[in-house]
Amino acid sequence: MAIQTTEPVVAEYNKNDEEEKKIILREYRALLKSLKESLKKGDKALLRHAFEIAVEAHRDMRRKSGEPYILHPLAVARIVVEEIGLGVNSAICALLHDTVEDTEITLEDIGREFNPYIAKIIDGLTKISNVVDIKADTTIQAENFRKILLTLADDPRVILIKLADRLHNMRTLESMSRDKQLKISSETTYIYSPLAHRLGLYEIKSEMEDLALKYTQPDVYQEIAQGLKETKRERSRYINEFIKPIKEELAGNGFDFEIYGRPKAIHSILNKMKKKQVTFEEVYDLFAIRVILKSPLDKEKEDCWKVYSIVTNFYHPSTERLRDWISVPKGNGYEALHTTVMGPGGKWVEVQIRTDRMNEIAEKGLAAHWKYKEGAPSAQESKLDSFLKHLRDILNNPDTDTIDFIQDFKLDLFTEEIYIYTPKGDMRVLPKGATALDFAFDIHTQLGMRCIGAKVNHKLVPLSYHLNSGDQVEVITSSKQNPSEDWLSFLITAKAKSRVKNYLKDDKRKIAEDGKEVLKKKLEQMNVTMSQHNLSELVHFYKKTSTLDLFYAIAVGSVDLKDVNDLSIYGDKFLHTKEVKLDIKNADESNIKTRGKGAEVIIFGERSDKVLYKLAQCCQPIPGDDVFGFVTSGEGLKVHRTDCPNAAQLLANYGHRIVKTKWAKNKEISFLTGVRIIGLDDVGVIQKITNVISGELKLNMRSLSIDSKDGIFEGNIMVYVHDREELNNFCNKLGALEGISKIERIEHIEP
Ligand code: MN
């Protein structure tokens, strides 16, 4: 696969100045057209003004692809209007979104030319654009994520425009360098697509994830895309057969509707394949049928259920798979009726029933919500508002540890929801898996801090009790109660966790004060001042992460202060202890069997330096795999597969530590890898397998374990191979054996 950057062919583009102008104007007119109906008096002039400013500001800039830069803000503006459904002010912001960051234009200019609201949104966009900057270290990046969330709570339009910006960058990622592609894709799956999901922008979320997959795992992506293409006809035939009777019946009942089937997104097919451990052939026919009704607001619920009744007259529904998000919408505002029915040929088919209005919310999420705010009953939109309030609430706490917080918050973003009732019958939405204590914190921080137990449906339960949808919960408190460390082991909401962590930190701070005093006395004895320099030397010496940690460790006696005497002193200063160097001597030999000499098989960066490295235990890459290098603290370079389960998190959070890595040709060294096989039990099977391994292919096998139950066996084989080609060959040979039904590479190897 080609991973080289294609240099922009700028000269060629310049020749076609007139042609370019035409393209730019065409895009502008298209934007104007999609705004048409919503434009009020004066809007058009304002939009044009923004367009002209942007054209002028980006005049000499080009994108990596060679295109004039202005096409990017224009495309973002069109996404903002056409795909998210925002209005003219947001379009203006989108046109200007990169001007303050990248050109001479200042925020004051914008405030003067337009209005303070627009300047404020641009300001927000400029602030969060730094996130993409890879130079920042971990804490700064986490801090930036936090900024994103803060602006979200402040004015969600900033995030919506940012999402449009990111979506367009993903759509045009082709011309970026390989490491930028990886970095941007990972960041997208790590933070932007969960946000899009949380805001109800399903289409955008889905496209982002497919695009990210396309760049992080191109082979897998192409394989599924190709498969979908090849099976399209067969799928359409089935969908038509399924739809036909429903269509007739709905029309006969006077419904104004649309019905269609659509295949699942590529990333969700891949997730299914992984989760259920099945092949593409077993899931490719997954699709959902959508019925979209035109129905007046007061008839919506009734009409949707009528449709449900018609569908289930033809096809038998699965009782477990009925979801009524009309009576109780999801936290991100999603409303619809979902059912899964038994279609022709004994196949389960999901049917989604919604009205026009609900459909717009499903596609445009938050933005559509605003639009309907006037008309809809207040209970409907209050959920998003309360999500934003909740967000503001946690973010307002300056003490929260950002990295931790982002992790917890991401869990909040993605999990399913349960609905819990207070004793008075008010409903609260919590993530699935929430405990009685999470509920207490959700109601009020003080209630959580003092919580000693709860009554769930009138029965007494402990703090850690896992709630189920529909539970009614009464919190029991005591003024003597205080949060403790073990609460963190069962709390799952970000809010509760951050409150408890802060409390514990305060507690720790108080204890640390004592440690600080002790250290001060010790240093006085040694005639050394407690300067910032000396403190950071000590933090380093005792391998602590902060002075707070150091003071605390001294206070509780977990470090020995006598060791300080080992440090060399010059004047008033501790001398720096040994530099922590890339610990390349310890490169893990255990999973590399060297036949020749030298273990340098990877070339890093552009300069073909030969560097020692470790192969990550979590994904055990072998030559031929798509990989990247990661500079660990203290353990040198680690090489991960780009489809490693940890990859997204590493790439998104520690961009500055990523080293472009590729395999050098080397047939001297073999690598440990694992394969799982499933098949029909047969006495001769082990014999056959070992024949292939050591007889035919002459591979070095480390272990073979077979479990057999009810006539089916499952086995794990660990072998040493030289590269991916050899592994593929090995899998093909095994696959050809009689009785073996499935072979797959072990994704995640437990150390
Ligand atoms: Mn941009």
PDB file of C-alpha atoms in Angstrom, residues 554-649:
ATOM      1  CA  ILE A 554       6.934  11.008  52.880  1.00  0.00           C
ATOM      2  CA  ALA A 555       3.991  11.596  55.205  1.00  0.00           C
ATOM      3  CA  VAL A 556       2.741   8.023  55.033  1.00  0.00           C
ATOM      4  CA  GLY A 557       6.293   6.694  55.175  1.00  0.00           C
ATOM      5  CA  SER A 558       6.250   4.882  51.833  1.00  0.00           C
ATOM      6  CA  VAL A 559       9.635   6.366  50.888  1.00  0.00           C
ATOM      7  CA  ASP A 560      12.785   6.439  52.988  1.00  0.00           C
ATOM      8  CA  LEU A 561      14.172   9.950  53.447  1.00  0.00           C
ATOM      9  CA  LYS A 562      17.579   8.521  54.379  1.00  0.00           C
ATOM     10  CA  ASP A 563      18.103   7.791  50.684  1.00  0.00           C
ATOM     11  CA  VAL A 564      18.421  11.523  50.072  1.00  0.00           C
ATOM     12  CA  ASN A 565      21.929  11.219  51.476  1.00  0.00           C
ATOM     13  CA  ASP A 566      22.889   9.285  48.351  1.00  0.00           C
ATOM     14  CA  LEU A 567      22.326  12.328  46.175  1.00  0.00           C
ATOM     15  CA  SER A 568      25.286  14.460  45.208  1.00  0.00           C
ATOM     16  CA  ILE A 569      25.103  18.086  46.200  1.00  0.00           C
ATOM     17  CA  TYR A 570      26.829  20.988  44.571  1.00  0.00           C
ATOM     18  CA  GLY A 571      26.534  24.167  46.587  1.00  0.00           C
ATOM     19  CA  ASP A 572      22.874  24.457  47.339  1.00  0.00           C
ATOM     20  CA  LYS A 573      21.700  22.155  44.578  1.00  0.00           C
ATOM     21  CA  PHE A 574      21.117  18.464  44.106  1.00  0.00           C
ATOM     22  CA  LEU A 575      22.885  17.259  41.020  1.00  0.00           C
ATOM     23  CA  HIS A 576      20.782  15.624  38.400  1.00  0.00           C
ATOM     24  CA  THR A 577      20.461  11.896  38.838  1.00  0.00           C
ATOM     25  CA  LYS A 578      21.072   9.522  35.974  1.00  0.00           C
ATOM     26  CA  GLU A 579      19.269  10.582  32.792  1.00  0.00           C
ATOM     27  CA  VAL A 580      16.474   8.241  31.928  1.00  0.00           C
ATOM     28  CA  LYS A 581      17.470   7.059  28.503  1.00  0.00           C
ATOM     29  CA  LEU A 582      15.553   5.007  26.026  1.00  0.00           C
ATOM     30  CA  ASP A 583      16.027   1.677  27.600  1.00  0.00           C
ATOM     31  CA  ILE A 584      16.948  -0.108  24.437  1.00  0.00           C
ATOM     32  CA  LYS A 585      19.213  -2.680  25.977  1.00  0.00           C
ATOM     33  CA  ASN A 586      16.278  -4.493  27.437  1.00  0.00           C
ATOM     34  CA  ALA A 587      14.483  -4.924  24.160  1.00  0.00           C
ATOM     35  CA  ASP A 588      12.366  -7.910  24.811  1.00  0.00           C
ATOM     36  CA  GLU A 589      14.127 -10.896  23.347  1.00  0.00           C
ATOM     37  CA  SER A 590      11.580 -13.359  24.559  1.00  0.00           C
ATOM     38  CA  ASN A 591       9.286 -12.911  21.595  1.00  0.00           C
ATOM     39  CA  ILE A 592      11.961 -12.577  18.974  1.00  0.00           C
ATOM     40  CA  LYS A 593      13.921 -15.623  17.985  1.00  0.00           C
ATOM     41  CA  THR A 594      17.058 -14.556  16.268  1.00  0.00           C
ATOM     42  CA  ARG A 595      18.568 -16.906  13.780  1.00  0.00           C
ATOM     43  CA  GLY A 596      21.041 -14.494  12.320  1.00  0.00           C
ATOM     44  CA  LYS A 597      22.703 -11.728  14.230  1.00  0.00           C
ATOM     45  CA  GLY A 598      21.245  -8.377  15.153  1.00  0.00           C
ATOM     46  CA  ALA A 599      17.637  -7.703  15.955  1.00  0.00           C
ATOM     47  CA  GLU A 600      17.314  -4.465  14.009  1.00  0.00           C
ATOM     48  CA  VAL A 601      14.574  -5.100  11.560  1.00  0.00           C
ATOM     49  CA  ILE A 602      12.669  -1.926  11.582  1.00  0.00           C
ATOM     50  CA  ILE A 603      13.533   1.320   9.971  1.00  0.00           C
ATOM     51  CA  PHE A 604      12.238   4.349  11.701  1.00  0.00           C
ATOM     52  CA  GLY A 605      11.457   7.683  10.221  1.00  0.00           C
ATOM     53  CA  GLU A 606      12.911   8.949   7.027  1.00  0.00           C
ATOM     54  CA  ARG A 607      16.559   8.544   7.940  1.00  0.00           C
ATOM     55  CA  SER A 608      16.644   4.749   7.970  1.00  0.00           C
ATOM     56  CA  ASP A 609      18.144   4.719  11.435  1.00  0.00           C
ATOM     57  CA  LYS A 610      18.424   1.326  12.884  1.00  0.00           C
ATOM     58  CA  VAL A 611      16.925   1.316  16.305  1.00  0.00           C
ATOM     59  CA  LEU A 612      16.136  -1.355  18.819  1.00  0.00           C
ATOM     60  CA  TYR A 613      12.562  -1.721  19.805  1.00  0.00           C
ATOM     61  CA  LYS A 614      10.049  -3.882  21.563  1.00  0.00           C
ATOM     62  CA  LEU A 615       7.016  -5.426  19.992  1.00  0.00           C
ATOM     63  CA  ALA A 616       3.881  -4.531  21.890  1.00  0.00           C
ATOM     64  CA  GLN A 617       2.529  -7.447  23.884  1.00  0.00           C
ATOM     65  CA  CYS A 618      -1.038  -6.384  23.292  1.00  0.00           C
ATOM     66  CA  CYS A 619      -1.087  -6.956  19.538  1.00  0.00           C
ATOM     67  CA  GLN A 620       2.148  -8.806  18.687  1.00  0.00           C
ATOM     68  CA  PRO A 621       2.902  -7.343  15.272  1.00  0.00           C
ATOM     69  CA  ILE A 622       4.784  -9.305  12.643  1.00  0.00           C
ATOM     70  CA  PRO A 623       6.482  -8.007   9.498  1.00  0.00           C
ATOM     71  CA  GLY A 624       3.918  -7.082   6.882  1.00  0.00           C
ATOM     72  CA  ASP A 625       1.475  -5.722   9.447  1.00  0.00           C
ATOM     73  CA  ASP A 626       0.686  -2.040   9.278  1.00  0.00           C
ATOM     74  CA  VAL A 627       2.494  -0.626  12.321  1.00  0.00           C
ATOM     75  CA  PHE A 628       3.559   2.483  14.168  1.00  0.00           C
ATOM     76  CA  GLY A 629       6.218   3.096  16.810  1.00  0.00           C
ATOM     77  CA  PHE A 630       5.408   4.540  20.186  1.00  0.00           C
ATOM     78  CA  VAL A 631       8.027   6.083  22.483  1.00  0.00           C
ATOM     79  CA  THR A 632       7.177   4.836  25.957  1.00  0.00           C
ATOM     80  CA  SER A 633       8.510   6.421  29.076  1.00  0.00           C
ATOM     81  CA  GLY A 634      11.195   4.118  30.383  1.00  0.00           C
ATOM     82  CA  GLU A 635      10.628   1.149  28.107  1.00  0.00           C
ATOM     83  CA  GLY A 636      11.954   2.497  24.844  1.00  0.00           C
ATOM     84  CA  LEU A 637      10.186   2.149  21.550  1.00  0.00           C
ATOM     85  CA  LYS A 638       7.187  -0.085  21.241  1.00  0.00           C
ATOM     86  CA  VAL A 639       5.787  -1.193  17.954  1.00  0.00           C
ATOM     87  CA  HIS A 640       2.005  -1.608  17.718  1.00  0.00           C
ATOM     88  CA  ARG A 641      -0.261  -2.691  14.905  1.00  0.00           C
ATOM     89  CA  THR A 642      -2.442   0.140  13.624  1.00  0.00           C
ATOM     90  CA  ASP A 643      -5.441  -2.083  14.323  1.00  0.00           C
ATOM     91  CA  CYS A 644      -4.292  -2.761  17.887  1.00  0.00           C
ATOM     92  CA  PRO A 645      -7.130  -2.276  20.384  1.00  0.00           C
ATOM     93  CA  ASN A 646      -4.966   0.355  22.119  1.00  0.00           C
ATOM     94  CA  ALA A 647      -3.955   2.209  18.970  1.00  0.00           C
ATOM     95  CA  ALA A 648      -6.688   4.840  18.826  1.00  0.00           C
ATOM     96  CA  GLN A 649      -6.148   5.854  22.414  1.00  0.00           C
TER      97      GLN A 649
END
